[in-house]
Amino acid sequence: MQTRTLGLHGPTVSALGLGAMSMSGAYGPADRGESIATVHAALDAGITLIDTGDFYAMGHNELLLAEALRGRPRDSYVLSVKFGGMGGPGLPPLTQDCRPAAVKNFLAYSLTRLGVDHVDVYRPARLDPAVPIEDTVGAIKDMIDAGYVRYVGLSEVDAATVRRAHAVHPVADLQIEYSLISRAVEAEVLPALRELGIGLTAYGVLARGLISGTFVPGRAGDARARSPRFSGDNLEHNLALVEGLRRIAEAKGRTVAQLVIAWVAAQGADIVPLVGARTRERLAEALPAADLELTAADLAAIEEALPPGSARGDRYPSAFMGALGVGN
Ligand SMILES: NC(=O)c1ccc[n+]([C@@H]2O[C@H](COP(=O)([O-])OP(=O)(O)OC[C@H]3O[C@@H](n4cnc5c(N)ncnc54)[C@H](OP(=O)(O)O)[C@@H]3O)[C@@H](O)[C@H]2O)c1
């Protein structure tokens, strides 16, 4: 597995990271044994970056990772943990609490659930509109000074917020949705990251499965059913777009998922795609994307098949869109 370094200030990690969110039921039921086997297979294949959030099924995801990571040397993996999402029993995290006292409180719980003495990259999942980002990052800096965190990360914020955060403490990376159908990051955020020497961990590189070439609608408990991109006519339109990608992938002897993961990776050596594999089969399909080199002609053909703006529907339900630093 090749490696990439998260900006000038972050850790060196595998060229693909593993996102664990769907192992806790975001896209329908997940099998615990298979999830743990998938984490083991990822580590054995050289993946070192593992992403979670304390609110992924309210601690379930961290407890699962603790079990999967038990016995592995602590310096053999890099844990990225998001915090701040406030939900309730049966309620998704709709609001944020990123006050300094809350940051330290969230971290203490995460360390216990994960069974580790430090988190590598610690990041607010969203900006808390009631708390200046300087205060939130200041609290993470305190935790770095105390040895409980290694790096500051950010998630789904705009370029101005990145600059303010970076002025308090060097930021390792911004985690943000980036795929062939979510390119808003390219206008202002990505240039700002590059100017400041900050890496980007891209999530939703498969647009949550929509452009993976294998999306199966109608799973019970699948949160994507509430997403405009996965609803009604939008879904039909968006899935039809994928057929152009399938032709390109097949001509190269690749799968659609490999092609679109590799497209994100090709946007810069400062970008690390996260893949949301929760089974060994999906992981095995994703891994070769790390070594898939796309030519300029490949990239042009891919973008012609799925030009910016061609997908229909927002990337989040309307109640969640306001919390994002950039649009679609
Ligand atoms: N910072 C943020 O705000 C934020 C938000 C969302 C996610 N994330 C992070 O990013 C990670 C990835 O996000 P995601 O899961 O939403 O998006 P994703 O990686 O774009 O999509 C995962 C979906 O694609 C499907 N898929 C098809 N082929 C695949 C393959 N070869 N490898 C992996 N998945 C394949 C999966 O299928 P199956 O359903 O069959 O498994 C799953 O439904 C999350 O686990 C989380 O750590 C961060």
Coordinates of C-alpha atoms and ligand atoms in Angstrom, one line a residue:
M1 CA 0.0 0.0 0.0
Q2 CA 1.4 3.4 -1.0
T3 CA 1.3 6.2 1.5
R4 CA 0.4 9.9 1.5
T5 CA 1.2 12.6 4.1
L6 CA -1.7 14.7 5.3
G7 CA -0.4 18.1 4.5
L8 CA 2.7 19.7 6.0
H9 CA 1.6 19.1 9.5
G10 CA -0.1 15.7 9.6
P11 CA 0.7 12.0 9.8
T12 CA 1.8 9.8 6.9
V13 CA -1.0 7.3 6.2
S14 CA -2.0 4.7 3.7
A15 CA -3.1 6.1 0.3
L16 CA -6.6 4.8 1.1
G17 CA -8.3 5.1 4.5
L18 CA -11.1 3.0 5.9
G19 CA -14.3 4.7 7.1
A20 CA -16.1 2.7 9.7
M21 CA -19.5 4.5 9.8
S22 CA -21.6 2.0 7.9
M23 CA -20.3 -0.8 10.2
S24 CA -22.8 0.7 12.7
G25 CA -25.9 0.6 10.6
A26 CA -25.9 3.9 8.7
Y27 CA -26.8 2.1 5.5
G28 CA -28.8 -0.8 7.0
P29 CA -27.9 -3.6 9.3
A30 CA -24.2 -4.5 9.5
D31 CA -22.8 -7.8 10.6
R32 CA -20.5 -7.3 13.6
G33 CA -18.2 -10.3 12.8
E34 CA -17.8 -9.3 9.2
S35 CA -17.1 -5.6 10.2
I36 CA -14.3 -6.7 12.5
A37 CA -13.0 -9.1 9.9
T38 CA -13.0 -6.2 7.4
V39 CA -11.0 -4.0 9.8
H40 CA -8.5 -6.8 10.2
A41 CA -8.3 -7.3 6.4
A42 CA -7.7 -3.6 5.9
L43 CA -4.9 -3.5 8.4
D44 CA -3.3 -6.6 7.0
A45 CA -3.5 -5.0 3.5
G46 CA -1.6 -2.0 4.7
I47 CA -4.4 0.5 5.5
T48 CA -3.4 2.5 8.4
L49 CA -6.0 5.3 8.5
I50 CA -9.3 4.5 10.2
D51 CA -12.0 7.0 10.6
T52 CA -14.9 7.1 13.0
G53 CA -17.1 9.4 15.0
D54 CA -18.2 9.2 18.6
F55 CA -21.9 9.7 17.4
Y56 CA -21.8 6.9 14.9
A57 CA -24.6 4.9 16.6
M58 CA -23.7 6.7 19.8
G59 CA -20.5 5.0 20.7
H60 CA -21.2 1.7 19.0
N61 CA -18.7 2.4 16.2
E62 CA -15.9 3.2 18.7
L63 CA -16.6 0.1 20.7
L64 CA -16.6 -2.0 17.6
L65 CA -13.2 -0.5 16.5
A66 CA -11.8 -1.2 20.0
E67 CA -12.6 -4.8 19.6
A68 CA -11.2 -4.9 16.1
L69 CA -8.0 -3.1 17.0
R70 CA -7.3 -5.0 20.2
G71 CA -3.8 -6.5 20.2
R72 CA -2.6 -4.4 17.2
P73 CA 0.4 -2.2 18.1
R74 CA -1.0 1.3 18.8
D75 CA 1.5 2.9 16.4
S76 CA 0.4 0.6 13.5
Y77 CA -2.8 2.6 12.8
V78 CA -3.9 6.2 12.8
L79 CA -7.3 6.9 14.4
S80 CA -9.3 9.8 13.1
V81 CA -12.2 10.6 15.4
K82 CA -15.0 13.2 14.9
F83 CA -16.9 14.6 17.8
G84 CA -19.6 17.2 18.5
G85 CA -22.7 15.7 17.0
M86 CA -25.6 15.9 19.4
G87 CA -28.5 13.5 19.0
G88 CA -30.6 11.4 21.3
P89 CA -32.1 7.9 21.5
G90 CA -33.3 7.2 18.0
L91 CA -32.4 10.7 16.9
P92 CA -29.5 11.5 14.4
P93 CA -27.0 14.2 15.5
L94 CA -28.6 17.3 14.2
T95 CA -26.9 19.9 16.3
Q96 CA -23.3 20.4 17.5
D97 CA -21.7 21.1 20.9
C98 CA -18.1 22.2 20.4
R99 CA -17.5 24.2 23.5
P100 CA -14.0 23.6 25.0
A101 CA -15.4 21.8 28.0
A102 CA -17.5 19.6 25.7
V103 CA -14.5 18.8 23.6
K104 CA -12.6 17.5 26.6
N105 CA -15.6 15.6 27.8
F106 CA -16.2 13.9 24.5
L107 CA -12.6 13.0 24.2
A108 CA -12.5 11.3 27.6
Y109 CA -15.4 9.1 26.6
S110 CA -13.9 8.3 23.2
L111 CA -10.5 7.2 24.8
T112 CA -12.4 4.9 27.1
R113 CA -14.6 3.4 24.4
L114 CA -11.7 3.0 22.0
G115 CA -9.4 1.6 24.7
V116 CA -6.5 3.8 23.7
D117 CA -4.4 6.4 25.5
H118 CA -4.6 8.9 22.6
V119 CA -6.5 9.7 19.4
D120 CA -4.4 10.6 16.4
V121 CA -6.6 13.2 14.5
Y122 CA -9.4 14.8 16.5
R123 CA -11.9 16.9 14.7
P124 CA -15.3 18.6 15.2
A125 CA -17.7 16.9 12.8
R126 CA -19.3 20.3 12.0
L127 CA -18.9 23.9 13.0
D128 CA -20.9 24.8 16.1
P129 CA -22.4 28.1 15.2
A130 CA -22.5 29.1 18.8
V131 CA -18.7 28.6 19.4
P132 CA -15.8 30.3 17.7
I133 CA -13.7 27.7 15.9
E134 CA -10.7 29.3 17.7
D135 CA -12.1 28.1 21.1
T136 CA -12.8 24.5 19.8
V137 CA -9.3 24.2 18.2
G138 CA -7.8 25.7 21.4
A139 CA -9.4 22.9 23.4
I140 CA -7.9 20.3 21.0
K141 CA -4.6 22.0 21.3
D142 CA -4.8 21.7 25.1
M143 CA -5.4 18.0 24.6
I144 CA -2.4 17.7 22.3
D145 CA -0.3 19.4 24.9
A146 CA -1.6 16.9 27.5
G147 CA -0.7 14.0 25.2
Y148 CA -4.2 12.8 24.5
V149 CA -4.4 13.9 20.8
R150 CA -1.7 14.1 18.1
Y151 CA -3.2 16.3 15.4
V152 CA -6.0 18.8 14.8
G153 CA -8.4 17.9 12.0
L154 CA -11.5 19.6 10.6
S155 CA -14.7 18.4 8.9
E156 CA -17.1 20.1 6.5
V157 CA -16.1 23.7 7.0
D158 CA -15.5 26.6 4.6
A159 CA -12.2 28.1 3.6
A160 CA -12.5 31.0 6.1
T161 CA -13.0 28.6 9.0
V162 CA -10.0 26.6 7.9
R163 CA -7.9 29.7 8.0
R164 CA -9.1 30.7 11.4
A165 CA -8.5 27.2 12.9
H166 CA -5.0 27.0 11.3
A167 CA -4.0 30.3 13.0
V168 CA -4.6 28.7 16.4
H169 CA -2.8 25.4 15.7
P170 CA -1.6 23.8 12.5
V171 CA -4.3 21.7 11.0
A172 CA -3.4 18.3 9.6
D173 CA -6.4 17.7 7.3
L174 CA -9.9 18.7 6.4
Q175 CA -12.4 15.8 6.0
I176 CA -15.0 16.7 3.4
E177 CA -17.2 15.1 0.8
Y178 CA -15.4 14.9 -2.5
S179 CA -16.4 12.8 -5.5
L180 CA -17.2 13.1 -9.2
I181 CA -20.7 14.4 -8.2
S182 CA -19.6 16.5 -5.1
R183 CA -17.1 19.0 -6.4
A184 CA -17.9 22.1 -4.5
V185 CA -14.7 21.8 -2.5
E186 CA -12.7 22.6 -5.7
A187 CA -13.7 26.3 -5.8
E188 CA -12.3 27.8 -2.6
V189 CA -11.6 25.1 -0.1
L190 CA -9.0 23.0 -1.9
P191 CA -6.9 26.1 -3.0
A192 CA -6.9 27.3 0.6
L193 CA -5.8 23.9 1.9
R194 CA -3.0 23.9 -0.6
E195 CA -1.9 27.4 0.3
L196 CA -1.8 26.5 3.9
G197 CA -0.2 23.0 3.5
I198 CA -3.3 21.1 4.9
G199 CA -4.3 17.7 3.6
L200 CA -7.7 16.5 2.6
T201 CA -9.4 13.3 3.6
A202 CA -12.2 12.8 1.1
Y203 CA -15.3 11.0 2.2
G204 CA -18.2 9.9 0.1
V205 CA -15.9 9.2 -2.8
L206 CA -18.5 6.6 -4.0
A207 CA -21.2 9.2 -3.2
R208 CA -22.3 6.8 -0.4
G209 CA -22.6 4.0 -3.0
L210 CA -24.6 6.0 -5.5
I211 CA -21.8 6.0 -8.1
S212 CA -20.3 2.7 -7.0
G213 CA -22.0 0.7 -9.8
T214 CA -23.5 -1.6 -7.2
F215 CA -26.1 0.4 -5.4
V216 CA -29.1 -1.6 -4.2
P217 CA -32.1 0.6 -3.1
G218 CA -34.7 -0.3 -0.5
R219 CA -32.6 -1.7 2.4
A220 CA -34.4 -1.5 5.7
G221 CA -32.9 1.2 8.0
D222 CA -30.9 2.7 5.2
A223 CA -30.5 6.5 6.1
R224 CA -29.8 7.2 2.4
A225 CA -33.5 6.9 1.7
R226 CA -33.9 10.4 3.2
S227 CA -31.2 11.9 0.9
P228 CA -32.4 13.9 -2.1
R229 CA -29.8 12.3 -4.3
F230 CA -31.3 8.9 -3.5
S231 CA -34.9 9.9 -3.8
G232 CA -37.5 9.3 -6.6
D233 CA -36.6 10.6 -10.0
N234 CA -33.3 11.9 -8.8
L235 CA -32.2 8.4 -8.0
E236 CA -33.2 7.1 -11.4
H237 CA -31.4 10.0 -13.1
N238 CA -28.2 9.6 -11.0
L239 CA -28.0 5.9 -11.5
A240 CA -28.3 6.3 -15.2
L241 CA -25.2 8.6 -15.2
V242 CA -23.2 5.7 -13.7
E243 CA -23.7 3.6 -16.9
G244 CA -21.3 5.9 -18.8
L245 CA -18.7 5.2 -16.1
R246 CA -19.4 1.5 -16.3
R247 CA -18.4 1.5 -20.0
I248 CA -15.1 3.2 -19.2
A249 CA -14.4 0.9 -16.3
E250 CA -15.1 -2.2 -18.3
A251 CA -12.9 -1.1 -21.1
K252 CA -10.1 -0.9 -18.6
G253 CA -10.9 -4.2 -16.9
R254 CA -11.8 -2.3 -13.7
T255 CA -15.0 -1.8 -11.7
V256 CA -16.9 1.4 -11.4
A257 CA -16.0 1.7 -7.7
Q258 CA -12.3 1.4 -8.5
L259 CA -12.5 4.0 -11.2
V260 CA -14.3 6.7 -9.1
I261 CA -12.0 6.1 -6.0
A262 CA -9.0 6.4 -8.3
W263 CA -10.4 9.6 -9.8
V264 CA -10.5 11.3 -6.4
A265 CA -7.0 10.0 -5.6
A266 CA -5.8 11.5 -8.9
Q267 CA -6.9 15.0 -7.9
G268 CA -3.7 15.5 -5.8
A269 CA -1.1 13.7 -3.7
D270 CA -2.5 15.7 -0.8
I271 CA -5.8 13.9 -0.9
V272 CA -6.6 10.6 0.9
P273 CA -9.8 8.9 -0.1
L274 CA -11.7 7.2 2.6
V275 CA -13.8 4.2 1.5
G276 CA -16.8 3.0 3.5
A277 CA -16.2 -0.7 3.1
R278 CA -18.0 -2.8 5.7
T279 CA -17.4 -6.2 4.2
R280 CA -14.2 -7.9 3.1
E281 CA -15.6 -8.2 -0.4
R282 CA -16.1 -4.5 -0.8
L283 CA -12.7 -3.8 0.7
A284 CA -11.0 -6.2 -1.7
E285 CA -12.7 -4.4 -4.6
A286 CA -11.6 -1.0 -3.3
L287 CA -7.9 -1.8 -2.5
P288 CA -6.6 -2.0 -6.1
A289 CA -7.9 1.6 -6.7
A290 CA -4.9 2.7 -4.6
D291 CA -2.5 1.6 -7.4
L292 CA -4.8 2.5 -10.4
E293 CA -3.1 5.2 -12.4
L294 CA -5.5 7.1 -14.6
T295 CA -4.2 8.7 -17.8
A296 CA -5.1 12.3 -18.8
A297 CA -7.4 10.7 -21.4
D298 CA -9.0 8.4 -18.7
L299 CA -9.6 11.4 -16.5
A300 CA -11.2 13.4 -19.4
A301 CA -13.4 10.5 -20.3
I302 CA -14.6 10.1 -16.7
E303 CA -15.4 13.7 -16.3
E304 CA -17.2 13.8 -19.7
A305 CA -19.4 10.9 -18.5
L306 CA -20.2 12.7 -15.2
P307 CA -19.6 16.4 -15.7
P308 CA -19.9 18.8 -12.7
G309 CA -23.5 19.5 -12.0
S310 CA -24.8 16.5 -13.8
A311 CA -26.2 14.8 -10.7
R312 CA -29.6 15.8 -9.3
G313 CA -30.4 16.4 -5.6
D314 CA -28.6 17.8 -2.6
R315 CA -26.0 15.6 -1.0
Y316 CA -27.7 15.8 2.4
P317 CA -31.4 16.2 3.5
S318 CA -32.3 19.9 3.8
A319 CA -32.1 19.8 7.7
F320 CA -28.4 19.0 7.4
M321 CA -27.4 21.2 4.5
G322 CA -27.1 24.4 6.6
A323 CA -24.3 22.9 8.7
L324 CA -22.0 22.3 5.7
G325 CA -19.2 24.7 4.8
V326 CA -19.7 24.1 1.1
G327 CA -22.7 23.1 -1.1
N328 CA -22.9 20.1 -3.4
Ligands
LIG1 N1 -16.9 14.1 7.9 C1 -18.1 13.7 7.6 O1 -19.0 14.6 7.7 C2 -18.4 12.4 7.1 C3 -19.7 12.1 6.6 C4 -20.0 10.8 6.1 C5 -19.0 9.8 6.1 N2 -17.7 10.1 6.6 C6 -16.7 9.1 6.7 O2 -16.4 8.6 5.4 C7 -16.5 7.2 5.3 C8 -17.0 6.8 4.0 O3 -18.3 7.4 3.7 P1 -19.5 6.6 3.1 O4 -19.5 5.2 3.6 O5 -20.7 7.5 3.3 O6 -19.3 6.7 1.6 P2 -18.7 5.9 0.4 O7 -17.4 5.3 0.7 O8 -18.8 6.8 -0.7 O9 -19.8 4.8 0.1 C9 -20.0 3.6 0.8 C10 -21.1 2.8 0.1 O10 -20.6 2.4 -1.2 C11 -20.8 1.0 -1.3 N3 -19.7 0.4 -2.1 C12 -19.8 -0.2 -3.2 N4 -18.6 -0.7 -3.6 C13 -17.8 -0.4 -2.7 C14 -16.4 -0.6 -2.5 N5 -15.7 -1.3 -3.4 N6 -15.8 -0.2 -1.4 C15 -16.5 0.5 -0.4 N7 -17.8 0.7 -0.5 C16 -18.4 0.3 -1.7 C17 -20.9 0.5 0.1 O11 -21.7 -0.7 -0.1 P3 -22.4 -1.6 1.1 O12 -23.6 -0.7 1.6 O13 -22.8 -2.8 0.4 O14 -21.4 -1.7 2.1 C18 -21.6 1.6 0.8 O15 -23.0 1.6 0.7 C19 -17.5 6.9 6.5 O16 -17.3 5.5 6.9 C20 -17.0 7.9 7.5 O17 -15.9 7.4 8.2 C21 -17.4 11.4 7.1

